[in-house]
Amino acid sequence: MKRPLRSFGHPRHWLTWAGLAIMFTVSWLPLPLIRLIGQGAGLLLYALYTSRRRIVRRNLGRCFPEWPPARLERVVRAHFRAFGQTLLDNGIAWWAPRWRLRWLVRLRERHHYDAALAKQQNVILLVPHFLGLEVAVSRLSLERPMVTVFRHPDNELLSVVVERGRARFGLQLIEHNKPFTSLVRAVKSGAPLYYLPDQDAGRRHAVFAPFFGIPAATFTTLGRLAKMTGAAVIPCIAVQRSWGLGYEVQFQPPLENYPVGDELADTTRMNAVIEEAVRRNPAQYFWLHKRFKTRPEGEGNFYK
C-alpha cells in the first residue's frame, strides 16, 4: 500500500511539497494565464538546460532534415514553451473537478471510439507522447473505467501524488514491470487501455522499426496485445490548443488489418501512424526524450 501523505513530513520532502503547492495553486488559474506562466517557465528551461536543448535539437534536426536552421530553432523554442505549460497543466489533470475537465477538453471525431465501445469491442487507444496526454486521460476516465501502464517517478512523494491524481476517477494503473498477462487480462475485461508505446524500448522485447526513417528501438507490445485480445486499435492524439483555449483529444479510425502478426511490420505501421501525427504538430511531441538512444549494433552514440 502507498504511504499516506501525512507521513512525508521529513525536511527532505519539503522542496517537493513546495513544488506541488505551486502546481496546485496555479492549476486553479484561468488557462490562458497558466499558459503565459508555463511558457515563460519553458523558455527558462530552454536557457538553463543546455543538455536537454541539445537533445531536442538533435531529435528534430534528424527527423526533419529538410528544415532550415531558423525553422528548426523556432520549433525547438516552441517545444520548450509547450513543455513548460504542460508542467503546470498536470495540476489540472490531478486536481481539477469534473466540470472543469469537461469544459477544457474537446473530444474530436469521438465517434470512432464510441462506435467500438457500442459494439462491445475491446479497445486499445494508441496514445503517442504528445504533451496533452495527462489531461486527456483524466478527461476520458470520467466516462468509464480505463486502464493505463504506469511508471513510478523516483521521488516517492511525487509518485504517491501522481498515482492518486491519475486514479481518482477510476483509472486502473498497471506498473510497467508487471507480466504481459496483466495487460491481456485488463484489455479482455472490457476497460479501454490508454497505451503509450513510443519511448526508447532498449533491446528487450523490441525491434528496430523506422521512425522518420531512423531505426528506433520500438516495443512490440501493441501488435501482440491486439492479436491476443482482438482489440480495436484507435489512435488518440492529445494536444494543447492555441492561446490557452484548452485541449483537444483527436480520435482516428481504428487501424484496419492490424496486426498482421509480423512484429517488424506491426511496429513499423504503428510508428508510421505516430509519425503522421507528429508531422501535423511537431512542437508538441515529447522531443526531450532520447527516442533514439538504443542503436543497432555497430552504430555510435546518436546524441554525440
Coordinates of C-alpha atoms in Angstrom, one line a residue:
M1 CA 0.0 0.0 0.0
K2 CA 1.1 3.6 -0.7
R3 CA 2.2 5.7 2.3
P4 CA -0.3 8.3 3.5
L5 CA 0.7 11.8 2.5
R6 CA 1.0 12.9 6.2
S7 CA 4.0 10.6 6.5
F8 CA 6.1 12.7 4.2
G9 CA 6.9 15.3 6.8
H10 CA 10.7 15.0 6.8
P11 CA 12.6 18.1 5.6
R12 CA 14.0 16.2 2.6
H13 CA 10.4 16.3 1.2
W14 CA 9.9 20.0 1.7
L15 CA 11.1 21.1 -1.7
T16 CA 8.8 18.6 -3.4
W17 CA 5.9 19.8 -1.2
A18 CA 6.7 23.4 -2.2
G19 CA 6.6 22.5 -5.9
L20 CA 3.3 20.6 -5.5
A21 CA 1.8 23.5 -3.6
I22 CA 2.8 25.9 -6.5
M23 CA 1.3 23.4 -9.1
F24 CA -1.9 23.1 -7.0
T25 CA -2.3 26.9 -6.7
V26 CA -1.5 27.6 -10.3
S27 CA -3.9 24.8 -11.5
W28 CA -6.9 27.0 -10.4
L29 CA -5.9 30.0 -12.5
P30 CA -7.5 30.7 -15.9
L31 CA -5.9 28.5 -18.6
P32 CA -4.6 31.5 -20.7
L33 CA -2.7 32.7 -17.6
I34 CA -1.4 29.2 -16.9
R35 CA -0.2 29.2 -20.5
L36 CA 1.6 32.5 -20.1
I37 CA 3.4 31.4 -16.9
G38 CA 4.2 28.0 -18.2
Q39 CA 5.6 29.2 -21.5
G40 CA 7.8 31.6 -19.6
A41 CA 9.0 28.7 -17.4
G42 CA 9.6 26.7 -20.6
L43 CA 11.8 29.4 -22.0
L44 CA 13.8 29.5 -18.8
L45 CA 14.3 25.7 -19.1
Y46 CA 15.4 26.3 -22.7
A47 CA 18.0 28.8 -21.5
L48 CA 19.3 26.8 -18.5
Y49 CA 19.3 23.2 -19.6
T50 CA 21.7 23.1 -22.5
S51 CA 21.9 19.3 -22.4
R52 CA 18.2 18.9 -22.9
R53 CA 18.2 21.6 -25.5
R54 CA 20.8 19.7 -27.5
I55 CA 18.6 16.5 -27.3
V56 CA 15.6 18.3 -28.6
R57 CA 17.6 20.0 -31.4
R58 CA 19.2 16.7 -32.3
N59 CA 15.9 14.8 -32.4
L60 CA 14.2 17.4 -34.5
G61 CA 17.2 18.0 -36.8
R62 CA 17.4 14.3 -37.7
C63 CA 13.7 13.8 -38.1
F64 CA 13.2 17.0 -40.2
P65 CA 16.5 17.4 -42.1
E66 CA 14.7 19.5 -44.7
W67 CA 14.1 22.3 -42.3
P68 CA 16.4 25.4 -42.5
P69 CA 18.2 26.3 -39.2
A70 CA 15.8 29.2 -38.4
R71 CA 12.7 27.0 -38.6
L72 CA 14.4 24.3 -36.5
E73 CA 15.2 26.7 -33.8
R74 CA 11.7 28.1 -33.8
V75 CA 10.2 24.7 -33.2
V76 CA 12.8 23.9 -30.5
R77 CA 11.8 27.0 -28.6
A78 CA 8.1 26.3 -29.2
H79 CA 8.6 22.8 -27.8
F80 CA 10.1 24.2 -24.6
R81 CA 7.3 26.7 -24.3
A82 CA 4.7 24.0 -24.7
F83 CA 6.5 21.7 -22.3
G84 CA 6.6 24.4 -19.6
Q85 CA 2.9 24.8 -19.9
T86 CA 2.5 21.1 -19.6
L87 CA 4.4 21.0 -16.3
L88 CA 1.8 23.3 -14.8
D89 CA -1.2 21.8 -16.7
N90 CA -0.5 18.5 -14.9
G91 CA -2.0 20.1 -11.8
I92 CA -5.3 20.4 -13.7
A93 CA -5.1 16.7 -14.6
W94 CA -4.6 15.7 -11.0
W95 CA -6.8 18.1 -9.1
A96 CA -9.4 19.9 -11.3
P97 CA -13.0 19.0 -10.7
R98 CA -15.0 17.0 -13.3
W99 CA -16.8 20.1 -14.6
R100 CA -13.6 21.8 -15.4
L101 CA -12.1 18.9 -17.2
R102 CA -15.2 18.5 -19.3
W103 CA -15.1 22.2 -20.2
L104 CA -11.4 22.3 -21.0
V105 CA -11.0 19.2 -23.1
R106 CA -12.7 18.9 -26.5
L107 CA -13.2 15.4 -27.9
R108 CA -12.9 15.4 -31.7
E109 CA -14.1 12.6 -34.0
R110 CA -15.0 10.6 -30.9
H111 CA -17.5 8.5 -33.0
H112 CA -14.6 6.2 -33.8
Y113 CA -14.1 5.5 -30.1
D114 CA -17.9 5.4 -29.3
A115 CA -18.7 3.0 -32.2
A116 CA -16.1 0.5 -31.0
L117 CA -17.4 0.7 -27.4
A118 CA -21.0 0.3 -28.6
K119 CA -20.1 -2.9 -30.4
Q120 CA -18.6 -4.1 -27.0
Q121 CA -15.2 -4.4 -28.7
N122 CA -12.0 -4.5 -26.6
V123 CA -10.3 -1.2 -27.2
I124 CA -6.7 -0.1 -27.2
L125 CA -6.1 3.7 -27.5
L126 CA -2.8 4.2 -29.2
V127 CA -1.5 7.4 -27.5
P128 CA 1.8 8.9 -28.6
H129 CA 3.7 11.1 -26.2
F130 CA 2.1 14.4 -27.0
L131 CA 2.1 17.0 -24.3
G132 CA -1.6 16.9 -23.6
L133 CA -1.8 13.3 -22.7
E134 CA -2.0 13.7 -18.9
V135 CA -5.1 16.0 -19.0
A136 CA -6.6 13.8 -21.7
V137 CA -6.6 10.6 -19.7
S138 CA -8.2 12.4 -16.7
R139 CA -11.0 13.6 -19.0
L140 CA -11.5 10.2 -20.7
S141 CA -11.6 8.4 -17.4
L142 CA -14.5 10.5 -16.3
E143 CA -16.7 8.5 -18.7
R144 CA -15.8 4.9 -17.9
P145 CA -13.2 2.7 -16.1
M146 CA -9.9 2.7 -18.1
V147 CA -6.5 1.1 -17.8
T148 CA -3.0 2.5 -18.4
V149 CA 0.6 1.5 -17.8
F150 CA 2.3 3.4 -15.0
R151 CA 6.0 4.0 -14.3
H152 CA 6.6 5.4 -10.8
P153 CA 8.7 8.6 -10.5
D154 CA 11.8 8.1 -8.4
N155 CA 10.6 10.7 -6.0
E156 CA 8.3 8.7 -3.6
L157 CA 6.1 11.7 -2.6
L158 CA 5.6 12.7 -6.2
S159 CA 4.8 9.1 -7.0
V160 CA 2.1 8.9 -4.4
V161 CA 0.5 12.2 -5.6
V162 CA 0.7 11.3 -9.3
E163 CA -0.8 7.9 -8.7
R164 CA -3.7 9.4 -6.6
G165 CA -4.3 12.1 -9.2
R166 CA -4.4 9.6 -12.1
A167 CA -6.6 7.1 -10.3
R168 CA -9.2 9.5 -8.8
F169 CA -11.8 8.8 -11.5
G170 CA -11.3 5.1 -11.6
L171 CA -8.3 4.8 -13.9
Q172 CA -6.6 1.5 -13.2
L173 CA -2.8 1.7 -13.1
I174 CA -0.7 -1.3 -14.1
E175 CA 3.0 -1.0 -13.2
H176 CA 5.3 -1.2 -16.3
N177 CA 7.2 -4.1 -14.9
K178 CA 4.1 -6.3 -14.4
P179 CA 3.8 -9.5 -16.5
F180 CA 2.4 -9.1 -20.0
T181 CA -0.6 -11.2 -18.9
S182 CA -1.7 -8.4 -16.7
L183 CA -2.3 -6.2 -19.7
V184 CA -4.0 -9.0 -21.5
R185 CA -6.4 -9.6 -18.7
A186 CA -7.1 -5.8 -18.3
V187 CA -8.0 -5.4 -22.0
K188 CA -10.1 -8.5 -22.0
S189 CA -12.0 -7.1 -19.0
G190 CA -13.5 -4.5 -21.4
A191 CA -11.9 -1.5 -20.0
P192 CA -10.2 0.6 -22.7
L193 CA -6.4 0.7 -22.5
Y194 CA -4.7 4.1 -22.7
Y195 CA -1.4 2.9 -24.1
L196 CA 1.8 4.9 -24.7
P197 CA 4.2 2.7 -26.7
D198 CA 6.6 5.2 -28.3
Q199 CA 9.6 5.6 -26.0
D200 CA 13.0 4.0 -26.4
A201 CA 12.5 0.3 -25.7
G202 CA 16.1 -0.8 -25.2
R203 CA 16.8 -4.2 -26.7
R204 CA 14.5 -6.4 -24.7
H205 CA 11.1 -7.1 -26.3
A206 CA 11.9 -4.6 -29.1
V207 CA 12.6 -4.4 -32.8
F208 CA 14.3 -1.6 -34.7
A209 CA 11.5 -0.1 -36.7
P210 CA 11.8 3.1 -38.8
F211 CA 10.6 6.4 -37.2
F212 CA 11.2 9.3 -39.5
G213 CA 13.5 7.0 -41.5
I214 CA 15.7 6.3 -38.4
P215 CA 15.9 2.8 -36.9
A216 CA 14.3 3.2 -33.5
A217 CA 14.1 0.5 -30.8
T218 CA 10.4 0.0 -30.6
F219 CA 8.2 -2.0 -28.2
T220 CA 6.3 -4.9 -29.9
T221 CA 3.6 -5.0 -27.3
L222 CA 0.9 -3.3 -29.2
G223 CA 0.7 -5.8 -32.0
R224 CA 1.0 -8.8 -29.7
L225 CA -1.7 -7.4 -27.3
A226 CA -4.1 -6.6 -30.1
K227 CA -3.7 -10.1 -31.5
M228 CA -4.3 -11.8 -28.2
T229 CA -7.3 -9.7 -27.2
G230 CA -8.9 -8.9 -30.6
A231 CA -9.0 -5.3 -29.6
A232 CA -9.6 -2.4 -32.0
V233 CA -6.5 -0.1 -32.0
I234 CA -7.6 3.5 -32.2
P235 CA -5.0 6.3 -32.5
C236 CA -5.7 9.0 -29.9
I237 CA -3.7 12.3 -30.1
A238 CA -3.8 14.7 -27.2
V239 CA -2.7 18.2 -27.8
Q240 CA -2.8 21.7 -26.3
R241 CA -5.0 24.2 -28.2
S242 CA -3.6 27.6 -29.1
W243 CA -3.8 30.6 -26.8
G244 CA -4.8 28.7 -23.7
L245 CA -8.1 27.6 -25.1
G246 CA -7.9 24.1 -23.7
Y247 CA -7.0 20.7 -25.0
E248 CA -8.1 18.5 -27.9
V249 CA -8.3 14.8 -28.0
Q250 CA -8.3 13.6 -31.6
F251 CA -9.6 10.1 -32.3
Q252 CA -8.7 8.5 -35.6
P253 CA -10.3 5.5 -37.3
P254 CA -9.3 2.0 -35.9
L255 CA -6.3 0.6 -37.7
E256 CA -7.6 -1.8 -40.4
N257 CA -6.0 -5.3 -40.8
Y258 CA -3.9 -4.8 -37.7
P259 CA -2.0 -6.6 -36.5
V260 CA -0.7 -8.8 -39.3
G261 CA 1.4 -11.0 -36.9
D262 CA 4.8 -9.8 -38.1
E263 CA 6.5 -7.9 -35.3
L264 CA 8.5 -5.6 -37.6
A265 CA 5.6 -4.9 -39.9
D266 CA 3.3 -4.1 -37.0
T267 CA 5.7 -1.8 -35.2
T268 CA 6.6 -0.1 -38.5
R269 CA 2.9 0.6 -39.1
M270 CA 2.5 1.9 -35.5
N271 CA 5.5 4.2 -35.9
A272 CA 4.1 5.5 -39.2
V273 CA 0.8 6.4 -37.6
I274 CA 2.7 8.3 -34.9
E275 CA 5.0 10.0 -37.4
E276 CA 2.0 11.3 -39.4
A277 CA 0.5 12.8 -36.2
V278 CA 3.9 14.4 -35.3
R279 CA 4.2 16.0 -38.7
R280 CA 0.9 17.8 -38.1
N281 CA 2.0 19.2 -34.8
P282 CA 5.8 18.8 -34.4
A283 CA 6.3 21.2 -31.5
Q284 CA 4.0 19.2 -29.1
Y285 CA 5.7 15.8 -29.4
F286 CA 7.9 14.8 -26.4
W287 CA 11.3 15.5 -28.0
L288 CA 13.1 15.8 -24.7
H289 CA 13.2 12.1 -24.5
K290 CA 16.1 10.2 -26.1
R291 CA 14.0 8.3 -28.5
F292 CA 17.0 7.1 -30.5
K293 CA 19.3 6.2 -27.6
T294 CA 19.4 2.5 -28.3
R295 CA 21.2 1.9 -31.6
P296 CA 21.6 -1.1 -33.9
E297 CA 24.9 -3.0 -33.5
G298 CA 27.8 -1.0 -34.9
E299 CA 26.2 2.4 -34.7
G300 CA 27.7 5.1 -32.4
N301 CA 26.0 7.4 -29.9
F302 CA 23.1 9.2 -31.6
Y303 CA 23.3 12.1 -29.2
K304 CA 27.0 13.0 -29.5

